[in-house]
Amino acid sequence: FPVTIRGQVLKLQQMDTRIHVVKKGETLSKISKKYSMPIDVLYQDNIDVIGSDKNTIIPGQKLVIRDWI
């Protein structure tokens, strides 16, 4: 979708996103492998949901999964 900044028109590519609901026994590592994305990207995208300890995720949490390049 186009965005205008100071007279310039930029075309930004919209990234596809989906929601993953954490299930019992899952880890960020397993989830990142499932979606073929680096664990650090998954964590940073969801730090507001996960909190400061990326080793602790809770069943029912909704994580944003985005296409990344």
PDB file of N, CA and C in Angstrom:
ATOM      1  N   PHE A   1       0.844  -1.176   0.000  1.00  0.00           N
ATOM      2  CA  PHE A   1       0.000   0.000   0.000  1.00  0.00           C
ATOM      3  C   PHE A   1       0.885   1.234   0.000  1.00  0.00           C
ATOM      4  N   PRO A   2       0.483   2.276  -0.725  1.00  0.00           N
ATOM      5  CA  PRO A   2       1.337   3.470  -0.814  1.00  0.00           C
ATOM      6  C   PRO A   2       1.243   4.351   0.420  1.00  0.00           C
ATOM      7  N   VAL A   3       2.360   4.968   0.762  1.00  0.00           N
ATOM      8  CA  VAL A   3       2.444   5.898   1.883  1.00  0.00           C
ATOM      9  C   VAL A   3       3.159   7.150   1.375  1.00  0.00           C
ATOM     10  N   THR A   4       2.652   8.331   1.718  1.00  0.00           N
ATOM     11  CA  THR A   4       3.293   9.567   1.291  1.00  0.00           C
ATOM     12  C   THR A   4       4.048  10.187   2.461  1.00  0.00           C
ATOM     13  N   ILE A   5       5.345  10.456   2.261  1.00  0.00           N
ATOM     14  CA  ILE A   5       6.182  11.092   3.271  1.00  0.00           C
ATOM     15  C   ILE A   5       6.913  12.246   2.590  1.00  0.00           C
ATOM     16  N   ARG A   6       6.613  13.467   3.021  1.00  0.00           N
ATOM     17  CA  ARG A   6       7.280  14.667   2.491  1.00  0.00           C
ATOM     18  C   ARG A   6       7.350  14.680   0.969  1.00  0.00           C
ATOM     19  N   GLY A   7       6.212  14.420   0.356  1.00  0.00           N
ATOM     20  CA  GLY A   7       6.151  14.486  -1.099  1.00  0.00           C
ATOM     21  C   GLY A   7       6.611  13.233  -1.816  1.00  0.00           C
ATOM     22  N   GLN A   8       7.140  12.269  -1.101  1.00  0.00           N
ATOM     23  CA  GLN A   8       7.574  11.023  -1.719  1.00  0.00           C
ATOM     24  C   GLN A   8       6.503   9.966  -1.513  1.00  0.00           C
ATOM     25  N   VAL A   9       6.265   9.184  -2.515  1.00  0.00           N
ATOM     26  CA  VAL A   9       5.310   8.081  -2.389  1.00  0.00           C
ATOM     27  C   VAL A   9       6.117   6.795  -2.283  1.00  0.00           C
ATOM     28  N   LEU A  10       5.946   6.127  -1.177  1.00  0.00           N
ATOM     29  CA  LEU A  10       6.652   4.868  -0.937  1.00  0.00           C
ATOM     30  C   LEU A  10       5.654   3.723  -1.017  1.00  0.00           C
ATOM     31  N   LYS A  11       6.063   2.642  -1.639  1.00  0.00           N
ATOM     32  CA  LYS A  11       5.216   1.456  -1.650  1.00  0.00           C
ATOM     33  C   LYS A  11       5.776   0.491  -0.616  1.00  0.00           C
ATOM     34  N   LEU A  12       4.973   0.183   0.372  1.00  0.00           N
ATOM     35  CA  LEU A  12       5.382  -0.746   1.418  1.00  0.00           C
ATOM     36  C   LEU A  12       4.705  -2.086   1.183  1.00  0.00           C
ATOM     37  N   GLN A  13       5.462  -3.122   1.337  1.00  0.00           N
ATOM     38  CA  GLN A  13       4.899  -4.450   1.191  1.00  0.00           C
ATOM     39  C   GLN A  13       4.242  -4.847   2.506  1.00  0.00           C
ATOM     40  N   GLN A  14       2.984  -5.235   2.414  1.00  0.00           N
ATOM     41  CA  GLN A  14       2.279  -5.668   3.617  1.00  0.00           C
ATOM     42  C   GLN A  14       2.685  -7.100   3.931  1.00  0.00           C
ATOM     43  N   MET A  15       3.044  -7.340   5.173  1.00  0.00           N
ATOM     44  CA  MET A  15       3.456  -8.677   5.574  1.00  0.00           C
ATOM     45  C   MET A  15       2.239  -9.472   6.023  1.00  0.00           C
ATOM     46  N   ASP A  16       2.229 -10.716   5.656  1.00  0.00           N
ATOM     47  CA  ASP A  16       1.160 -11.589   6.116  1.00  0.00           C
ATOM     48  C   ASP A  16       1.429 -11.979   7.557  1.00  0.00           C
ATOM     49  N   THR A  17       0.391 -11.980   8.350  1.00  0.00           N
ATOM     50  CA  THR A  17       0.524 -12.397   9.746  1.00  0.00           C
ATOM     51  C   THR A  17      -0.555 -13.411  10.066  1.00  0.00           C
ATOM     52  N   ARG A  18      -0.287 -14.197  11.066  1.00  0.00           N
ATOM     53  CA  ARG A  18      -1.270 -15.151  11.579  1.00  0.00           C
ATOM     54  C   ARG A  18      -1.087 -15.221  13.086  1.00  0.00           C
ATOM     55  N   ILE A  19      -1.996 -15.842  13.750  1.00  0.00           N
ATOM     56  CA  ILE A  19      -1.945 -15.993  15.206  1.00  0.00           C
ATOM     57  C   ILE A  19      -1.730 -17.463  15.537  1.00  0.00           C
ATOM     58  N   HIS A  20      -0.803 -17.715  16.430  1.00  0.00           N
ATOM     59  CA  HIS A  20      -0.566 -19.078  16.940  1.00  0.00           C
ATOM     60  C   HIS A  20      -0.959 -19.091  18.411  1.00  0.00           C
ATOM     61  N   VAL A  21      -1.857 -19.975  18.778  1.00  0.00           N
ATOM     62  CA  VAL A  21      -2.252 -20.120  20.180  1.00  0.00           C
ATOM     63  C   VAL A  21      -1.364 -21.196  20.797  1.00  0.00           C
ATOM     64  N   VAL A  22      -0.634 -20.820  21.833  1.00  0.00           N
ATOM     65  CA  VAL A  22       0.311 -21.728  22.483  1.00  0.00           C
ATOM     66  C   VAL A  22      -0.443 -22.904  23.115  1.00  0.00           C
ATOM     67  N   LYS A  23       0.085 -24.104  22.852  1.00  0.00           N
ATOM     68  CA  LYS A  23      -0.490 -25.324  23.418  1.00  0.00           C
ATOM     69  C   LYS A  23       0.444 -25.872  24.500  1.00  0.00           C
ATOM     70  N   LYS A  24      -0.112 -26.664  25.383  1.00  0.00           N
ATOM     71  CA  LYS A  24       0.669 -27.274  26.461  1.00  0.00           C
ATOM     72  C   LYS A  24       1.846 -28.057  25.871  1.00  0.00           C
ATOM     73  N   GLY A  25       3.026 -27.842  26.426  1.00  0.00           N
ATOM     74  CA  GLY A  25       4.217 -28.566  25.993  1.00  0.00           C
ATOM     75  C   GLY A  25       5.011 -27.869  24.900  1.00  0.00           C
ATOM     76  N   GLU A  26       4.455 -26.805  24.325  1.00  0.00           N
ATOM     77  CA  GLU A  26       5.187 -26.099  23.282  1.00  0.00           C
ATOM     78  C   GLU A  26       6.235 -25.181  23.893  1.00  0.00           C
ATOM     79  N   THR A  27       7.279 -24.925  23.115  1.00  0.00           N
ATOM     80  CA  THR A  27       8.323 -23.978  23.490  1.00  0.00           C
ATOM     81  C   THR A  27       8.484 -22.993  22.334  1.00  0.00           C
ATOM     82  N   LEU A  28       9.121 -21.864  22.606  1.00  0.00           N
ATOM     83  CA  LEU A  28       9.385 -20.916  21.523  1.00  0.00           C
ATOM     84  C   LEU A  28      10.234 -21.567  20.439  1.00  0.00           C
ATOM     85  N   SER A  29      11.148 -22.410  20.851  1.00  0.00           N
ATOM     86  CA  SER A  29      12.001 -23.100  19.887  1.00  0.00           C
ATOM     87  C   SER A  29      11.167 -23.962  18.936  1.00  0.00           C
ATOM     88  N   LYS A  30      10.250 -24.742  19.481  1.00  0.00           N
ATOM     89  CA  LYS A  30       9.396 -25.598  18.647  1.00  0.00           C
ATOM     90  C   LYS A  30       8.521 -24.767  17.721  1.00  0.00           C
ATOM     91  N   ILE A  31       7.973 -23.681  18.256  1.00  0.00           N
ATOM     92  CA  ILE A  31       7.092 -22.826  17.456  1.00  0.00           C
ATOM     93  C   ILE A  31       7.884 -22.143  16.345  1.00  0.00           C
ATOM     94  N   SER A  32       9.079 -21.652  16.672  1.00  0.00           N
ATOM     95  CA  SER A  32       9.889 -20.974  15.646  1.00  0.00           C
ATOM     96  C   SER A  32      10.278 -21.947  14.537  1.00  0.00           C
ATOM     97  N   LYS A  33      10.572 -23.175  14.880  1.00  0.00           N
ATOM     98  CA  LYS A  33      10.905 -24.181  13.865  1.00  0.00           C
ATOM     99  C   LYS A  33       9.685 -24.509  13.006  1.00  0.00           C
ATOM    100  N   LYS A  34       8.517 -24.580  13.636  1.00  0.00           N
ATOM    101  CA  LYS A  34       7.284 -24.880  12.908  1.00  0.00           C
ATOM    102  C   LYS A  34       7.043 -23.863  11.802  1.00  0.00           C
ATOM    103  N   TYR A  35       7.342 -22.599  12.094  1.00  0.00           N
ATOM    104  CA  TYR A  35       7.099 -21.532  11.127  1.00  0.00           C
ATOM    105  C   TYR A  35       8.377 -21.088  10.400  1.00  0.00           C
ATOM    106  N   SER A  36       9.462 -21.826  10.584  1.00  0.00           N
ATOM    107  CA  SER A  36      10.746 -21.543   9.919  1.00  0.00           C
ATOM    108  C   SER A  36      11.183 -20.091  10.107  1.00  0.00           C
ATOM    109  N   MET A  37      11.171 -19.656  11.353  1.00  0.00           N
ATOM    110  CA  MET A  37      11.622 -18.297  11.648  1.00  0.00           C
ATOM    111  C   MET A  37      12.574 -18.319  12.832  1.00  0.00           C
ATOM    112  N   PRO A  38      13.511 -17.389  12.888  1.00  0.00           N
ATOM    113  CA  PRO A  38      14.449 -17.353  14.014  1.00  0.00           C
ATOM    114  C   PRO A  38      13.704 -17.116  15.332  1.00  0.00           C
ATOM    115  N   ILE A  39      14.145 -17.790  16.364  1.00  0.00           N
ATOM    116  CA  ILE A  39      13.506 -17.664  17.672  1.00  0.00           C
ATOM    117  C   ILE A  39      13.556 -16.220  18.174  1.00  0.00           C
ATOM    118  N   ASP A  40      14.635 -15.512  17.887  1.00  0.00           N
ATOM    119  CA  ASP A  40      14.743 -14.123  18.339  1.00  0.00           C
ATOM    120  C   ASP A  40      13.708 -13.216  17.680  1.00  0.00           C
ATOM    121  N   VAL A  41      13.387 -13.474  16.411  1.00  0.00           N
ATOM    122  CA  VAL A  41      12.351 -12.701  15.718  1.00  0.00           C
ATOM    123  C   VAL A  41      10.995 -12.989  16.353  1.00  0.00           C
ATOM    124  N   LEU A  42      10.711 -14.257  16.595  1.00  0.00           N
ATOM    125  CA  LEU A  42       9.445 -14.647  17.233  1.00  0.00           C
ATOM    126  C   LEU A  42       9.313 -13.992  18.604  1.00  0.00           C
ATOM    127  N   TYR A  43      10.383 -14.016  19.374  1.00  0.00           N
ATOM    128  CA  TYR A  43      10.350 -13.423  20.712  1.00  0.00           C
ATOM    129  C   TYR A  43      10.137 -11.911  20.648  1.00  0.00           C
ATOM    130  N   GLN A  44      10.916 -11.221  19.822  1.00  0.00           N
ATOM    131  CA  GLN A  44      10.798  -9.761  19.734  1.00  0.00           C
ATOM    132  C   GLN A  44       9.414  -9.332  19.249  1.00  0.00           C
ATOM    133  N   ASP A  45       8.843 -10.091  18.326  1.00  0.00           N
ATOM    134  CA  ASP A  45       7.501  -9.766  17.835  1.00  0.00           C
ATOM    135  C   ASP A  45       6.433  -9.950  18.910  1.00  0.00           C
ATOM    136  N   ASN A  46       6.735 -10.737  19.939  1.00  0.00           N
ATOM    137  CA  ASN A  46       5.730 -11.078  20.943  1.00  0.00           C
ATOM    138  C   ASN A  46       6.170 -10.777  22.374  1.00  0.00           C
ATOM    139  N   ILE A  47       7.169  -9.934  22.527  1.00  0.00           N
ATOM    140  CA  ILE A  47       7.705  -9.643  23.853  1.00  0.00           C
ATOM    141  C   ILE A  47       6.638  -9.087  24.800  1.00  0.00           C
ATOM    142  N   ASP A  48       5.672  -8.352  24.246  1.00  0.00           N
ATOM    143  CA  ASP A  48       4.614  -7.798  25.093  1.00  0.00           C
ATOM    144  C   ASP A  48       3.681  -8.883  25.628  1.00  0.00           C
ATOM    145  N   VAL A  49       3.599 -10.004  24.934  1.00  0.00           N
ATOM    146  CA  VAL A  49       2.764 -11.132  25.385  1.00  0.00           C
ATOM    147  C   VAL A  49       3.570 -12.065  26.277  1.00  0.00           C
ATOM    148  N   ILE A  50       4.807 -12.344  25.866  1.00  0.00           N
ATOM    149  CA  ILE A  50       5.650 -13.327  26.556  1.00  0.00           C
ATOM    150  C   ILE A  50       6.259 -12.753  27.827  1.00  0.00           C
ATOM    151  N   GLY A  51       6.706 -11.517  27.783  1.00  0.00           N
ATOM    152  CA  GLY A  51       7.376 -10.913  28.927  1.00  0.00           C
ATOM    153  C   GLY A  51       8.879 -11.050  28.814  1.00  0.00           C
ATOM    154  N   SER A  52       9.556 -10.796  29.908  1.00  0.00           N
ATOM    155  CA  SER A  52      11.021 -10.734  29.891  1.00  0.00           C
ATOM    156  C   SER A  52      11.710 -12.101  29.855  1.00  0.00           C
ATOM    157  N   ASP A  53      10.987 -13.179  30.163  1.00  0.00           N
ATOM    158  CA  ASP A  53      11.598 -14.512  30.163  1.00  0.00           C
ATOM    159  C   ASP A  53      11.098 -15.315  28.974  1.00  0.00           C
ATOM    160  N   LYS A  54      11.922 -15.372  27.925  1.00  0.00           N
ATOM    161  CA  LYS A  54      11.478 -16.072  26.716  1.00  0.00           C
ATOM    162  C   LYS A  54      11.409 -17.587  26.892  1.00  0.00           C
ATOM    163  N   ASN A  55      11.867 -18.081  28.028  1.00  0.00           N
ATOM    164  CA  ASN A  55      11.785 -19.515  28.299  1.00  0.00           C
ATOM    165  C   ASN A  55      10.469 -19.909  28.947  1.00  0.00           C
ATOM    166  N   THR A  56       9.617 -18.920  29.228  1.00  0.00           N
ATOM    167  CA  THR A  56       8.346 -19.214  29.872  1.00  0.00           C
ATOM    168  C   THR A  56       7.200 -18.706  29.009  1.00  0.00           C
ATOM    169  N   ILE A  57       6.536 -19.639  28.321  1.00  0.00           N
ATOM    170  CA  ILE A  57       5.314 -19.299  27.612  1.00  0.00           C
ATOM    171  C   ILE A  57       4.198 -20.131  28.215  1.00  0.00           C
ATOM    172  N   ILE A  58       2.986 -19.628  28.108  1.00  0.00           N
ATOM    173  CA  ILE A  58       1.850 -20.227  28.795  1.00  0.00           C
ATOM    174  C   ILE A  58       0.803 -20.658  27.775  1.00  0.00           C
ATOM    175  N   PRO A  59       0.264 -21.872  27.923  1.00  0.00           N
ATOM    176  CA  PRO A  59      -0.808 -22.291  27.023  1.00  0.00           C
ATOM    177  C   PRO A  59      -1.923 -21.249  26.997  1.00  0.00           C
ATOM    178  N   GLY A  60      -2.404 -20.989  25.785  1.00  0.00           N
ATOM    179  CA  GLY A  60      -3.461 -20.005  25.603  1.00  0.00           C
ATOM    180  C   GLY A  60      -2.945 -18.648  25.140  1.00  0.00           C
ATOM    181  N   GLN A  61      -1.645 -18.389  25.327  1.00  0.00           N
ATOM    182  CA  GLN A  61      -1.094 -17.122  24.838  1.00  0.00           C
ATOM    183  C   GLN A  61      -1.220 -17.093  23.317  1.00  0.00           C
ATOM    184  N   LYS A  62      -1.522 -15.910  22.793  1.00  0.00           N
ATOM    185  CA  LYS A  62      -1.663 -15.741  21.346  1.00  0.00           C
ATOM    186  C   LYS A  62      -0.443 -15.009  20.819  1.00  0.00           C
ATOM    187  N   LEU A  63       0.327 -15.701  19.989  1.00  0.00           N
ATOM    188  CA  LEU A  63       1.554 -15.142  19.431  1.00  0.00           C
ATOM    189  C   LEU A  63       1.339 -14.743  17.977  1.00  0.00           C
ATOM    190  N   VAL A  64       1.871 -13.592  17.621  1.00  0.00           N
ATOM    191  CA  VAL A  64       1.811 -13.128  16.225  1.00  0.00           C
ATOM    192  C   VAL A  64       2.933 -13.798  15.453  1.00  0.00           C
ATOM    193  N   ILE A  65       2.579 -14.402  14.349  1.00  0.00           N
ATOM    194  CA  ILE A  65       3.548 -15.031  13.463  1.00  0.00           C
ATOM    195  C   ILE A  65       3.497 -14.246  12.163  1.00  0.00           C
ATOM    196  N   ARG A  66       4.613 -13.692  11.756  1.00  0.00           N
ATOM    197  CA  ARG A  66       4.640 -12.920  10.516  1.00  0.00           C
ATOM    198  C   ARG A  66       5.640 -13.501   9.546  1.00  0.00           C
ATOM    199  N   ASP A  67       5.380 -13.261   8.278  1.00  0.00           N
ATOM    200  CA  ASP A  67       6.375 -13.610   7.275  1.00  0.00           C
ATOM    201  C   ASP A  67       7.553 -12.674   7.487  1.00  0.00           C
ATOM    202  N   TRP A  68       8.725 -13.158   7.392  1.00  0.00           N
ATOM    203  CA  TRP A  68       9.906 -12.331   7.600  1.00  0.00           C
ATOM    204  C   TRP A  68      10.881 -12.594   6.467  1.00  0.00           C
ATOM    205  N   ILE A  69      11.734 -11.617   6.259  1.00  0.00           N
ATOM    206  CA  ILE A  69      12.718 -11.739   5.175  1.00  0.00           C
ATOM    207  C   ILE A  69      14.106 -11.528   5.766  1.00  0.00           C
TER     208      ILE A  69
END
